[in-house]
Amino acid sequence: MERIFSEYFPYVRHPAVLPDTVVDGVDRIRHPVVIVGGGPTGLALALGLARHGVKPVVLEADDTACTGSRAGAFTRRTIEIFQQLGIAEDVMATGLGWSQGWTWWRDQEVLRLQMPHDEDQQYPPAVSHLQNWIEHLMVEACAARGAAQVRWQSSLDGLEATGAGVRLRVRTPAGDYMMHADHVVACDGGRSRVRESMGLSLQGTRYAGRYVIIDVRMDTADLPSGRRCWFDPASKPGGTLLMYKKPDGMVRFDYQLTDDEDEAVEMEPDRVFARVDAHLAMLGIARPWQPVWMTLYRASAMTLDRYRHGRVLFAGDAAHLVPIFGVRGMNSSVDDAHNLAWKLAWVVRGLAGDSLLDSYSDERVYAARENLRFAMKSAEFMAPPSPPFRLMRDAVLSLAAKHPRVAQLANPRQHSAIPLVASPLNARTDGPDAFEGGPAPGQIVPECPVRFGGEQTWLTRLLGPHFTALWFGDAGHAPRIDTDLPFELRCLQGDGDAATRLWRKFGADEGTLYLVRPDGHVLGRWRGLPAARLAEEVRAALAVVHSPTA
Ligand SMILES: Cc1cc2nc3c(=O)[nH]c(=O)nc-3n(C[C@H](O)[C@H](O)[C@H](O)COP(=O)(O)OP(=O)(O)OC[C@H]3O[C@@H](n4cnc5c(N)ncnc54)[C@H](O)[C@@H]3O)c2cc1C
């Protein structure tokens, strides 16, 4: 039910090209990694693999970035990942940062959402942008860095995976061919052909609630950035409506169809336009606007049980479908890609045994289940699945204006990084964890300004395509850590206000060491161990991922 009225920006259309390596219908090169699907997950994974020294092939069925808009709000964690992938500056230069949200019940404001933000953050809690624009930036970054070979208009038709490798059948207007890969990552979205070829299916719930989504272009100069949500507004009695200001003079409306509304009738453009007019009139906004894109959305909360099936891995919407309320769709997909990129690259480069890929599945299935748990609460609040739910929801909303605690039940629970507290990779400590504060193994390192190498920078910028040991103390006493794995030691001294805050955030004192994975999760932390023992501990922790290839 998608309708496109005009382009968001001039899309670059890419031709179908038969690669030089294809002879007599077979690609003569065996590729270490083939990514099926060049949406945000596949492109983020391609950029991530390239950072770790592996150049994948991306098969993309379409000839351009997605032409609809889809995801529109990106969380701080996603922007921090974009910083690692080298596209954060472009995203921030063109996006709109925000930290607030407003919720109304009928004509009464019942909740003012203030997302956590402080002077230690490099990026705002959320950024409004357009998924297709971000895909476009990713495609440009891939091309500029030679990060991946993107094969446009190349559809995966089917595949056979064995213990020895994966055979793929590819269809393109320039000619069909077979190819071989050591590993395949399915990033081919909710209707994944890879999933279907392997006889796998997502398990979970499909919601009955239906939402009309429409992007319009108008003068937005005086509109606030942030999430604005109405329950039972005069413009859409009995339903809910979300409104976001987006960059480039765009506004997105998501509104719920009630059970008695026929979607064929309600998706008639004139009908949808009248809804937008009614809502703008309710807000006292009288100005021209033009439609850009509209679609009908149904929430699903589903996942595969495992994201690794031998040499085939699943990521993004191919692995899970998360209701969009709480902005968990694309944000969690980018997190999948970031988790998988270093692990797959390290396996391909022979730096780790392939069991490391099982930890990708364990960690990201756990994260997906957490995301689903939060997103389902939001989805049920937005579109109650039954009359008793609706009664309860309306009771909460009617009390919310006077009782701030009750109002918190209307909190949309925006996406943030899921701590991987039970990860099999987390290093063990002797006895109980000796820290009262700071990020425990499995958590993401918190952001903080730091002085490093004579320059002012941010802690997350000290991380890179390597393990990072954060050493709190004098550089002269830092342990010598002997390893042939990609590894950097960063000494963080304790002078000045920001440094004091940093040490406090990590519960650190002289001689504390945190070992951080390439994706920013803490792997282990130790305090006051003798340097030699510390080096041993770090080697032992690294050995968790450095098991010899069988
Ligand atoms: C209407 C709608 C609104 C949404 N709104 C939000 C939102 O507000 N916030 C949010 O966080 N998320 C939102 N989402 C979810 C978000 O868009 C997805 O989570 C995100 O697109 C997942 O990215 P992906 O790369 O995994 O999959 P996709 O974006 O679906 O990309 C898959 C890619 O694979 C390609 N492909 C498919 N089959 C093949 C094949 N056989 N061979 C080769 N290539 C193939 C496709 O062309 C596509 O480029 C929305 C989704 C929809 C549908």
Short mmCIF file of C-alpha atoms and ligand atoms in Angstrom, two decimals, residues 36-43 59-62 64-66 69-74 131 135 154-157 187-194 213 244 252 254 293 295-297 315-318 320-333, ligand 1:
data_model
loop_
_atom_site.label_atom_id
_atom_site.label_comp_id
_atom_site.label_asym_id
_atom_site.label_seq_id
_atom_site.Cartn_x
_atom_site.Cartn_y
_atom_site.Cartn_z
CA VAL A 36 22.45 -10.32 0.92
CA GLY A 37 20.62 -6.98 1.06
CA GLY A 38 22.00 -3.45 0.87
CA GLY A 39 19.56 -1.82 3.29
CA PRO A 40 20.84 -0.12 6.46
CA THR A 41 21.87 -3.39 8.12
CA GLY A 42 23.77 -4.73 5.12
CA LEU A 43 25.48 -1.41 4.44
CA LEU A 59 23.93 -8.17 -3.33
CA GLU A 60 21.14 -5.60 -3.57
CA ALA A 61 17.93 -6.35 -5.45
CA ASP A 62 17.02 -2.69 -6.00
CA THR A 64 19.02 2.62 -5.26
CA ALA A 65 18.57 3.35 -1.53
CA CYS A 66 15.02 2.72 -0.32
CA SER A 69 11.44 6.83 4.34
CA ARG A 70 10.73 4.29 7.15
CA ALA A 71 12.94 4.84 10.25
CA GLY A 72 13.06 8.47 11.32
CA ALA A 73 14.63 8.66 14.78
CA PHE A 74 18.14 7.49 15.60
CA GLN A 131 16.39 6.18 6.69
CA GLU A 135 21.34 4.63 3.36
CA SER A 154 21.24 -8.40 -8.10
CA SER A 155 18.66 -10.54 -6.34
CA LEU A 156 19.45 -13.64 -4.40
CA ASP A 157 17.22 -16.32 -5.86
CA CYS A 187 20.34 -8.63 5.66
CA ASP A 188 17.50 -8.94 3.18
CA GLY A 189 14.74 -7.55 5.39
CA GLY A 190 11.44 -8.76 6.77
CA ARG A 191 10.59 -10.96 3.79
CA SER A 192 14.07 -12.51 3.71
CA ARG A 193 14.64 -14.82 0.75
CA VAL A 194 17.60 -16.35 2.61
CA ILE A 213 2.37 6.72 7.90
CA TYR A 244 7.91 14.20 14.14
CA ARG A 252 6.05 12.65 9.52
CA ASP A 254 1.79 8.14 12.02
CA TRP A 293 5.28 9.22 0.64
CA THR A 295 2.21 3.61 3.54
CA LEU A 296 0.28 1.34 5.89
CA TYR A 297 2.21 -0.19 8.80
CA ALA A 315 20.88 -9.61 11.01
CA GLY A 316 18.39 -6.73 11.08
CA ASP A 317 14.81 -7.29 9.91
CA ALA A 318 15.78 -10.65 8.38
CA HIS A 320 13.74 -9.97 13.88
CA LEU A 321 10.79 -7.63 13.41
CA VAL A 322 10.39 -5.15 16.24
CA PRO A 323 7.41 -2.77 16.58
CA ILE A 324 8.59 0.70 15.57
CA PHE A 325 7.28 2.42 18.71
CA GLY A 326 10.33 3.24 20.81
CA VAL A 327 12.40 3.43 17.58
CA ARG A 328 13.86 -0.03 17.89
CA GLY A 329 13.67 -1.22 14.25
CA MET A 330 16.64 0.27 12.46
CA ASN A 331 18.47 1.19 15.66
CA SER A 332 18.63 -2.43 16.82
CA SER A 333 19.55 -3.54 13.28
C1 LIG B 1 6.63 1.43 7.01
C2 LIG B 1 7.76 1.26 7.94
C3 LIG B 1 8.06 2.26 8.85
C4 LIG B 1 9.12 2.10 9.72
N1 LIG B 1 9.38 3.09 10.64
C5 LIG B 1 10.39 2.91 11.51
C6 LIG B 1 10.68 3.88 12.51
O1 LIG B 1 10.02 4.90 12.60
N2 LIG B 1 11.71 3.65 13.36
C7 LIG B 1 12.49 2.51 13.29
O2 LIG B 1 13.45 2.34 14.06
N3 LIG B 1 12.23 1.58 12.36
C8 LIG B 1 11.21 1.75 11.47
N4 LIG B 1 10.96 0.81 10.56
C9 LIG B 1 11.81 -0.39 10.56
C10 LIG B 1 13.09 -0.14 9.77
O3 LIG B 1 12.77 0.42 8.52
C11 LIG B 1 13.79 -1.49 9.62
O4 LIG B 1 14.08 -1.99 10.90
C12 LIG B 1 15.07 -1.38 8.80
O5 LIG B 1 14.78 -1.01 7.48
C13 LIG B 1 15.81 -2.72 8.80
O6 LIG B 1 16.86 -2.64 7.91
P1 LIG B 1 17.32 -3.93 7.11
O7 LIG B 1 18.50 -3.49 6.31
O8 LIG B 1 17.48 -5.06 8.05
O9 LIG B 1 16.11 -4.30 6.15
P2 LIG B 1 15.54 -3.48 4.92
O10 LIG B 1 15.59 -2.03 5.17
O11 LIG B 1 14.22 -4.08 4.60
O12 LIG B 1 16.56 -3.76 3.75
C14 LIG B 1 16.62 -5.01 3.10
C15 LIG B 1 17.34 -4.81 1.77
O13 LIG B 1 17.48 -6.09 1.16
C16 LIG B 1 17.13 -6.00 -0.22
N5 LIG B 1 16.67 -7.32 -0.62
C17 LIG B 1 15.52 -7.94 -0.29
N6 LIG B 1 15.45 -9.17 -0.85
C18 LIG B 1 16.61 -9.33 -1.54
C19 LIG B 1 17.13 -10.39 -2.33
N7 LIG B 1 16.46 -11.53 -2.52
N8 LIG B 1 18.36 -10.24 -2.91
C20 LIG B 1 19.07 -9.07 -2.74
N9 LIG B 1 18.59 -8.03 -1.99
C21 LIG B 1 17.39 -8.16 -1.40
C22 LIG B 1 16.05 -4.93 -0.26
O14 LIG B 1 15.94 -4.35 -1.54
C23 LIG B 1 16.55 -3.94 0.79
O15 LIG B 1 17.40 -2.98 0.24
C24 LIG B 1 9.91 0.94 9.67
C25 LIG B 1 9.62 -0.06 8.75
C26 LIG B 1 8.55 0.09 7.89
C27 LIG B 1 8.24 -1.02 6.92
#
